[in-house]
Amino acid sequence: MEYVSRALEAVQGWREPAPSHPALQPDAERFEAAWSEFAERMGTNYPFHHPRYAGQMLKPPHPVAIAAYTAALHANTNNHALDGGPATSAMEVEVVEWLAEMFGLQGGMGHLTSSGTIANLEALWVGRELHPGKAVVYGANAHYTHSRMCAVLGVRGIEAPADVAGRIDLDAVEELCRGGDVGTVVVTAGTTGTGTLDDVARAVSFRERYGVRVHVDAAYGGFFTLLADSGLIDGGPFKAIAGADSVVVDPHKHGLQPYGCGAILFRDPAVGRLYKHDSPYTYFTSAELHLGEISLECSRAGAAAAALWLTLRSLDLAPILSAGVRAAQAWAELIRGSDVLTLHREPELDILTYFPTASSASEIDAASERVLQNGMDSDDPVFLSTLRISADAFAAAHPDVEMDADGVRVLRSVLMKPEHEPHVPWLHQRVSQIARR
Ligand SMILES: *Cc1c(COP(=O)(O)O)cnc(C)c1O
């Protein structure tokens, strides 16, 4: 609250009062009715802000980001062109430099996007332009949008299998690269389902050996690069990003930002020429770089750059990310000692997968669904998510379970709020209680 009033104060400071127009004044009664309906509808959301919400990758932005975004909205700058938002364009250039430094990709080229999907699309598009006619290879563990975006681009997408651990099978990828038809290899640093890290370093070695481009989808995991030397996670895949051709990271996932903030970074600034366009509508009035000249999207929220800029200037993300990793590790430890829950996979980041202990796949699947529903419906609710694991992967990980179904839903908790850490004993106890019934 105090941050938001600060935003409004700041706006008073920089904005000359301007005359309004009666057409813009809503009818008071109509507005009140609409507002109360709005407030009531918003009350139906799950409590994403609370540690009892341990389900999907969802949490509100940090109040600092909300304040910057709110203040910047009063100018509503458009980072397409410098003329549309000189201050927020400069902030975008700075935050992109900070992200490039984090990944060891200084001197490259990049910009913010409206999402990870669009950022990945740009990487695949650049791959297509530089290796026309060649395929894009992604793993069965990759985000589903890679296959969709290959279709959008008219590029052949090849899905490589994932191994038992949920990593892309790089032996299979290497075999494909040897054939000479592959233009781009996509690896994931932190899968959406389980937070698993592909072997980025080995994929990067294919660049030289086979001349392929290597793109790292770190939409979820990218900021864990800040923990690469902490000993808390496997830093290897994050350090290897410095050798890739491009990387995507979503500040709206682990950068404390509101939705509408992804980022794409390229190692080679020369790919900027591929974006060249000539539009009669826009107003690139100076010789200086306009972000719209190196971006597939046209209008983009300057407020998104402002919010990320103020957040990264004011806060360190590493301690926030560490708390989530420790939470996942601590909960995994409690589950290892439990007779009602079984760990599906050791967490690599802050995503935990587990299931109610049972002897067959069909029982585990039904029990996971039941815990999900009963958790939400209880008076002391806990919010989880489920993840469907293929029969092969599940059987390989849990050979003692009778496989009487062709897939198994397990429980999944994304522990992306630092507040989850002190809440782990409660989460474990509550989920165990519900599973026991
Ligand atoms: C979330 C995610 C995406 C998609 O990003 P959006 O911002 O939701 O469009 C892509 N890849 C990975 C690994 C993700 O976790």
JSON list of C-alpha atoms in Angstrom, two decimals, residues 138-283:
[
{"chain": "A", "resi": 138, "resn": "TYR", "atom": "CA", "xyz": [13.45, -29.71, -28.77]},
{"chain": "A", "resi": 139, "resn": "GLY", "atom": "CA", "xyz": [12.93, -32.27, -26.03]},
{"chain": "A", "resi": 140, "resn": "ALA", "atom": "CA", "xyz": [9.81, -34.11, -24.97]},
{"chain": "A", "resi": 141, "resn": "ASN", "atom": "CA", "xyz": [10.43, -32.26, -21.68]},
{"chain": "A", "resi": 142, "resn": "ALA", "atom": "CA", "xyz": [10.35, -28.82, -23.36]},
{"chain": "A", "resi": 143, "resn": "HIS", "atom": "CA", "xyz": [7.56, -26.29, -23.04]},
{"chain": "A", "resi": 144, "resn": "TYR", "atom": "CA", "xyz": [4.68, -27.19, -25.37]},
{"chain": "A", "resi": 145, "resn": "THR", "atom": "CA", "xyz": [4.90, -23.86, -27.20]},
{"chain": "A", "resi": 146, "resn": "HIS", "atom": "CA", "xyz": [8.11, -24.83, -29.02]},
{"chain": "A", "resi": 147, "resn": "SER", "atom": "CA", "xyz": [6.23, -27.30, -31.17]},
{"chain": "A", "resi": 148, "resn": "ARG", "atom": "CA", "xyz": [3.42, -24.78, -31.70]},
{"chain": "A", "resi": 149, "resn": "MET", "atom": "CA", "xyz": [5.83, -22.01, -32.69]},
{"chain": "A", "resi": 150, "resn": "CYS", "atom": "CA", "xyz": [7.61, -24.31, -35.15]},
{"chain": "A", "resi": 151, "resn": "ALA", "atom": "CA", "xyz": [4.23, -24.76, -36.79]},
{"chain": "A", "resi": 152, "resn": "VAL", "atom": "CA", "xyz": [3.68, -20.99, -36.81]},
{"chain": "A", "resi": 153, "resn": "LEU", "atom": "CA", "xyz": [7.08, -20.47, -38.44]},
{"chain": "A", "resi": 154, "resn": "GLY", "atom": "CA", "xyz": [6.60, -23.29, -40.93]},
{"chain": "A", "resi": 155, "resn": "VAL", "atom": "CA", "xyz": [9.73, -24.98, -39.59]},
{"chain": "A", "resi": 156, "resn": "ARG", "atom": "CA", "xyz": [10.03, -28.71, -39.10]},
{"chain": "A", "resi": 157, "resn": "GLY", "atom": "CA", "xyz": [10.09, -29.34, -35.34]},
{"chain": "A", "resi": 158, "resn": "ILE", "atom": "CA", "xyz": [11.53, -32.63, -34.12]},
{"chain": "A", "resi": 159, "resn": "GLU", "atom": "CA", "xyz": [10.76, -33.80, -30.60]},
{"chain": "A", "resi": 160, "resn": "ALA", "atom": "CA", "xyz": [13.73, -35.64, -29.09]},
{"chain": "A", "resi": 161, "resn": "PRO", "atom": "CA", "xyz": [12.93, -38.06, -26.27]},
{"chain": "A", "resi": 162, "resn": "ALA", "atom": "CA", "xyz": [13.53, -37.23, -22.63]},
{"chain": "A", "resi": 163, "resn": "ASP", "atom": "CA", "xyz": [15.37, -39.67, -20.40]},
{"chain": "A", "resi": 164, "resn": "VAL", "atom": "CA", "xyz": [14.16, -41.17, -17.11]},
{"chain": "A", "resi": 165, "resn": "ALA", "atom": "CA", "xyz": [15.34, -38.09, -15.22]},
{"chain": "A", "resi": 166, "resn": "GLY", "atom": "CA", "xyz": [13.23, -35.84, -17.46]},
{"chain": "A", "resi": 167, "resn": "ARG", "atom": "CA", "xyz": [16.23, -34.41, -19.34]},
{"chain": "A", "resi": 168, "resn": "ILE", "atom": "CA", "xyz": [16.41, -34.12, -23.12]},
{"chain": "A", "resi": 169, "resn": "ASP", "atom": "CA", "xyz": [18.22, -37.18, -24.49]},
{"chain": "A", "resi": 170, "resn": "LEU", "atom": "CA", "xyz": [21.30, -35.56, -26.01]},
{"chain": "A", "resi": 171, "resn": "ASP", "atom": "CA", "xyz": [22.52, -38.83, -27.52]},
{"chain": "A", "resi": 172, "resn": "ALA", "atom": "CA", "xyz": [19.38, -38.76, -29.65]},
{"chain": "A", "resi": 173, "resn": "VAL", "atom": "CA", "xyz": [19.90, -35.07, -30.41]},
{"chain": "A", "resi": 174, "resn": "GLU", "atom": "CA", "xyz": [23.52, -35.65, -31.41]},
{"chain": "A", "resi": 175, "resn": "GLU", "atom": "CA", "xyz": [22.42, -38.40, -33.77]},
{"chain": "A", "resi": 176, "resn": "LEU", "atom": "CA", "xyz": [20.01, -35.96, -35.43]},
{"chain": "A", "resi": 177, "resn": "CYS", "atom": "CA", "xyz": [22.69, -33.25, -35.63]},
{"chain": "A", "resi": 178, "resn": "ARG", "atom": "CA", "xyz": [25.07, -35.70, -37.33]},
{"chain": "A", "resi": 179, "resn": "GLY", "atom": "CA", "xyz": [22.50, -36.09, -40.09]},
{"chain": "A", "resi": 180, "resn": "GLY", "atom": "CA", "xyz": [23.05, -32.42, -41.00]},
{"chain": "A", "resi": 181, "resn": "ASP", "atom": "CA", "xyz": [19.38, -31.39, -41.16]},
{"chain": "A", "resi": 182, "resn": "VAL", "atom": "CA", "xyz": [19.26, -29.63, -37.81]},
{"chain": "A", "resi": 183, "resn": "GLY", "atom": "CA", "xyz": [19.49, -25.84, -37.62]},
{"chain": "A", "resi": 184, "resn": "THR", "atom": "CA", "xyz": [18.65, -25.18, -33.97]},
{"chain": "A", "resi": 185, "resn": "VAL", "atom": "CA", "xyz": [18.73, -27.23, -30.79]},
{"chain": "A", "resi": 186, "resn": "VAL", "atom": "CA", "xyz": [16.56, -26.08, -27.88]},
{"chain": "A", "resi": 187, "resn": "VAL", "atom": "CA", "xyz": [17.49, -27.12, -24.36]},
{"chain": "A", "resi": 188, "resn": "THR", "atom": "CA", "xyz": [15.69, -26.19, -21.15]},
{"chain": "A", "resi": 189, "resn": "ALA", "atom": "CA", "xyz": [17.32, -24.85, -18.00]},
{"chain": "A", "resi": 190, "resn": "GLY", "atom": "CA", "xyz": [14.51, -25.57, -15.56]},
{"chain": "A", "resi": 191, "resn": "THR", "atom": "CA", "xyz": [11.59, -27.44, -17.12]},
{"chain": "A", "resi": 192, "resn": "THR", "atom": "CA", "xyz": [8.12, -26.17, -16.44]},
{"chain": "A", "resi": 193, "resn": "GLY", "atom": "CA", "xyz": [6.90, -29.47, -15.04]},
{"chain": "A", "resi": 194, "resn": "THR", "atom": "CA", "xyz": [9.67, -30.47, -12.67]},
{"chain": "A", "resi": 195, "resn": "GLY", "atom": "CA", "xyz": [12.36, -27.77, -12.80]},
{"chain": "A", "resi": 196, "resn": "THR", "atom": "CA", "xyz": [14.79, -30.24, -14.36]},
{"chain": "A", "resi": 197, "resn": "LEU", "atom": "CA", "xyz": [18.02, -28.95, -15.90]},
{"chain": "A", "resi": 198, "resn": "ASP", "atom": "CA", "xyz": [19.12, -30.17, -19.32]},
{"chain": "A", "resi": 199, "resn": "ASP", "atom": "CA", "xyz": [22.85, -30.64, -19.94]},
{"chain": "A", "resi": 200, "resn": "VAL", "atom": "CA", "xyz": [23.36, -27.22, -21.51]},
{"chain": "A", "resi": 201, "resn": "ALA", "atom": "CA", "xyz": [27.15, -27.61, -21.69]},
{"chain": "A", "resi": 202, "resn": "ARG", "atom": "CA", "xyz": [26.94, -30.72, -23.85]},
{"chain": "A", "resi": 203, "resn": "ALA", "atom": "CA", "xyz": [24.35, -29.10, -26.12]},
{"chain": "A", "resi": 204, "resn": "VAL", "atom": "CA", "xyz": [26.66, -26.09, -26.50]},
{"chain": "A", "resi": 205, "resn": "SER", "atom": "CA", "xyz": [29.43, -28.44, -27.67]},
{"chain": "A", "resi": 206, "resn": "PHE", "atom": "CA", "xyz": [27.20, -29.32, -30.66]},
{"chain": "A", "resi": 207, "resn": "ARG", "atom": "CA", "xyz": [27.52, -25.73, -31.91]},
{"chain": "A", "resi": 208, "resn": "GLU", "atom": "CA", "xyz": [31.10, -26.21, -32.92]},
{"chain": "A", "resi": 209, "resn": "ARG", "atom": "CA", "xyz": [30.88, -29.83, -33.83]},
{"chain": "A", "resi": 210, "resn": "TYR", "atom": "CA", "xyz": [27.79, -29.65, -36.06]},
{"chain": "A", "resi": 211, "resn": "GLY", "atom": "CA", "xyz": [27.30, -25.95, -36.75]},
{"chain": "A", "resi": 212, "resn": "VAL", "atom": "CA", "xyz": [23.85, -25.86, -35.11]},
{"chain": "A", "resi": 213, "resn": "ARG", "atom": "CA", "xyz": [22.48, -22.95, -33.11]},
{"chain": "A", "resi": 214, "resn": "VAL", "atom": "CA", "xyz": [21.82, -23.65, -29.45]},
{"chain": "A", "resi": 215, "resn": "HIS", "atom": "CA", "xyz": [18.93, -21.90, -27.76]},
{"chain": "A", "resi": 216, "resn": "VAL", "atom": "CA", "xyz": [18.39, -22.18, -24.01]},
{"chain": "A", "resi": 217, "resn": "ASP", "atom": "CA", "xyz": [14.84, -21.86, -22.78]},
{"chain": "A", "resi": 218, "resn": "ALA", "atom": "CA", "xyz": [15.39, -20.56, -19.26]},
{"chain": "A", "resi": 219, "resn": "ALA", "atom": "CA", "xyz": [11.98, -18.87, -19.07]},
{"chain": "A", "resi": 220, "resn": "TYR", "atom": "CA", "xyz": [11.42, -20.42, -15.68]},
{"chain": "A", "resi": 221, "resn": "GLY", "atom": "CA", "xyz": [14.92, -21.17, -14.46]},
{"chain": "A", "resi": 222, "resn": "GLY", "atom": "CA", "xyz": [17.03, -18.31, -15.83]},
{"chain": "A", "resi": 223, "resn": "PHE", "atom": "CA", "xyz": [17.35, -16.28, -12.64]},
{"chain": "A", "resi": 224, "resn": "PHE", "atom": "CA", "xyz": [18.75, -19.32, -10.80]},
{"chain": "A", "resi": 225, "resn": "THR", "atom": "CA", "xyz": [21.97, -18.41, -12.63]},
{"chain": "A", "resi": 226, "resn": "LEU", "atom": "CA", "xyz": [22.42, -16.10, -9.64]},
{"chain": "A", "resi": 227, "resn": "LEU", "atom": "CA", "xyz": [22.81, -19.24, -7.49]},
{"chain": "A", "resi": 228, "resn": "ALA", "atom": "CA", "xyz": [25.22, -21.00, -9.87]},
{"chain": "A", "resi": 229, "resn": "ASP", "atom": "CA", "xyz": [28.09, -20.75, -7.36]},
{"chain": "A", "resi": 230, "resn": "SER", "atom": "CA", "xyz": [26.01, -21.18, -4.21]},
{"chain": "A", "resi": 231, "resn": "GLY", "atom": "CA", "xyz": [26.37, -24.95, -3.91]},
{"chain": "A", "resi": 232, "resn": "LEU", "atom": "CA", "xyz": [22.59, -25.10, -3.47]},
{"chain": "A", "resi": 233, "resn": "ILE", "atom": "CA", "xyz": [21.84, -26.19, -7.04]},
{"chain": "A", "resi": 234, "resn": "ASP", "atom": "CA", "xyz": [23.79, -27.64, -9.98]},
{"chain": "A", "resi": 235, "resn": "GLY", "atom": "CA", "xyz": [25.33, -24.46, -11.40]},
{"chain": "A", "resi": 236, "resn": "GLY", "atom": "CA", "xyz": [26.85, -26.15, -14.46]},
{"chain": "A", "resi": 237, "resn": "PRO", "atom": "CA", "xyz": [23.90, -25.75, -16.84]},
{"chain": "A", "resi": 238, "resn": "PHE", "atom": "CA", "xyz": [23.56, -22.07, -15.91]},
{"chain": "A", "resi": 239, "resn": "LYS", "atom": "CA", "xyz": [27.23, -21.31, -16.44]},
{"chain": "A", "resi": 240, "resn": "ALA", "atom": "CA", "xyz": [27.07, -23.01, -19.83]},
{"chain": "A", "resi": 241, "resn": "ILE", "atom": "CA", "xyz": [24.44, -20.50, -21.06]},
{"chain": "A", "resi": 242, "resn": "ALA", "atom": "CA", "xyz": [27.35, -18.12, -21.74]},
{"chain": "A", "resi": 243, "resn": "GLY", "atom": "CA", "xyz": [28.29, -20.40, -24.64]},
{"chain": "A", "resi": 244, "resn": "ALA", "atom": "CA", "xyz": [24.82, -20.59, -26.21]},
{"chain": "A", "resi": 245, "resn": "ASP", "atom": "CA", "xyz": [23.47, -18.54, -29.13]},
{"chain": "A", "resi": 246, "resn": "SER", "atom": "CA", "xyz": [20.40, -17.29, -27.33]},
{"chain": "A", "resi": 247, "resn": "VAL", "atom": "CA", "xyz": [18.55, -17.53, -24.03]},
{"chain": "A", "resi": 248, "resn": "VAL", "atom": "CA", "xyz": [15.07, -16.68, -22.83]},
{"chain": "A", "resi": 249, "resn": "VAL", "atom": "CA", "xyz": [14.19, -15.68, -19.29]},
{"chain": "A", "resi": 250, "resn": "ASP", "atom": "CA", "xyz": [10.83, -14.57, -17.92]},
{"chain": "A", "resi": 251, "resn": "PRO", "atom": "CA", "xyz": [11.03, -11.76, -15.36]},
{"chain": "A", "resi": 252, "resn": "HIS", "atom": "CA", "xyz": [7.29, -12.35, -14.84]},
{"chain": "A", "resi": 253, "resn": "LYS", "atom": "CA", "xyz": [8.13, -15.74, -13.37]},
{"chain": "A", "resi": 254, "resn": "HIS", "atom": "CA", "xyz": [11.12, -15.38, -11.04]},
{"chain": "A", "resi": 255, "resn": "GLY", "atom": "CA", "xyz": [11.88, -11.68, -11.47]},
{"chain": "A", "resi": 256, "resn": "LEU", "atom": "CA", "xyz": [9.00, -10.54, -9.21]},
{"chain": "A", "resi": 257, "resn": "GLN", "atom": "CA", "xyz": [7.24, -8.85, -12.16]},
{"chain": "A", "resi": 258, "resn": "PRO", "atom": "CA", "xyz": [3.65, -8.57, -13.32]},
{"chain": "A", "resi": 259, "resn": "TYR", "atom": "CA", "xyz": [2.72, -10.56, -16.44]},
{"chain": "A", "resi": 260, "resn": "GLY", "atom": "CA", "xyz": [3.81, -9.12, -19.70]},
{"chain": "A", "resi": 261, "resn": "CYS", "atom": "CA", "xyz": [7.55, -9.42, -19.10]},
{"chain": "A", "resi": 262, "resn": "GLY", "atom": "CA", "xyz": [9.72, -11.94, -20.90]},
{"chain": "A", "resi": 263, "resn": "ALA", "atom": "CA", "xyz": [13.19, -11.42, -22.36]},
{"chain": "A", "resi": 264, "resn": "ILE", "atom": "CA", "xyz": [15.28, -12.71, -25.25]},
{"chain": "A", "resi": 265, "resn": "LEU", "atom": "CA", "xyz": [19.05, -12.31, -25.44]},
{"chain": "A", "resi": 266, "resn": "PHE", "atom": "CA", "xyz": [21.25, -13.18, -28.42]},
{"chain": "A", "resi": 267, "resn": "ARG", "atom": "CA", "xyz": [25.01, -13.69, -28.28]},
{"chain": "A", "resi": 268, "resn": "ASP", "atom": "CA", "xyz": [25.59, -12.11, -31.70]},
{"chain": "A", "resi": 269, "resn": "PRO", "atom": "CA", "xyz": [24.32, -8.51, -31.97]},
{"chain": "A", "resi": 270, "resn": "ALA", "atom": "CA", "xyz": [24.39, -8.88, -35.77]},
{"chain": "A", "resi": 271, "resn": "VAL", "atom": "CA", "xyz": [21.10, -10.83, -35.68]},
{"chain": "A", "resi": 272, "resn": "GLY", "atom": "CA", "xyz": [19.52, -7.39, -35.18]},
{"chain": "A", "resi": 273, "resn": "ARG", "atom": "CA", "xyz": [19.67, -6.91, -38.97]},
{"chain": "A", "resi": 274, "resn": "LEU", "atom": "CA", "xyz": [17.08, -9.67, -39.44]},
{"chain": "A", "resi": 275, "resn": "TYR", "atom": "CA", "xyz": [14.48, -7.49, -37.76]},
{"chain": "A", "resi": 276, "resn": "LYS", "atom": "CA", "xyz": [14.87, -4.70, -40.27]},
{"chain": "A", "resi": 277, "resn": "HIS", "atom": "CA", "xyz": [11.58, -3.21, -41.32]},
{"chain": "A", "resi": 278, "resn": "ASP", "atom": "CA", "xyz": [10.24, -0.02, -42.73]},
{"chain": "A", "resi": 279, "resn": "SER", "atom": "CA", "xyz": [6.92, 1.12, -41.36]},
{"chain": "A", "resi": 280, "resn": "PRO", "atom": "CA", "xyz": [5.16, 4.28, -42.47]},
{"chain": "A", "resi": 281, "resn": "TYR", "atom": "CA", "xyz": [3.34, 4.56, -39.17]},
{"chain": "A", "resi": 282, "resn": "THR", "atom": "CA", "xyz": [6.17, 4.70, -36.72]},
{"chain": "A", "resi": 283, "resn": "TYR", "atom": "CA", "xyz": [8.37, 7.55, -35.86]}
]
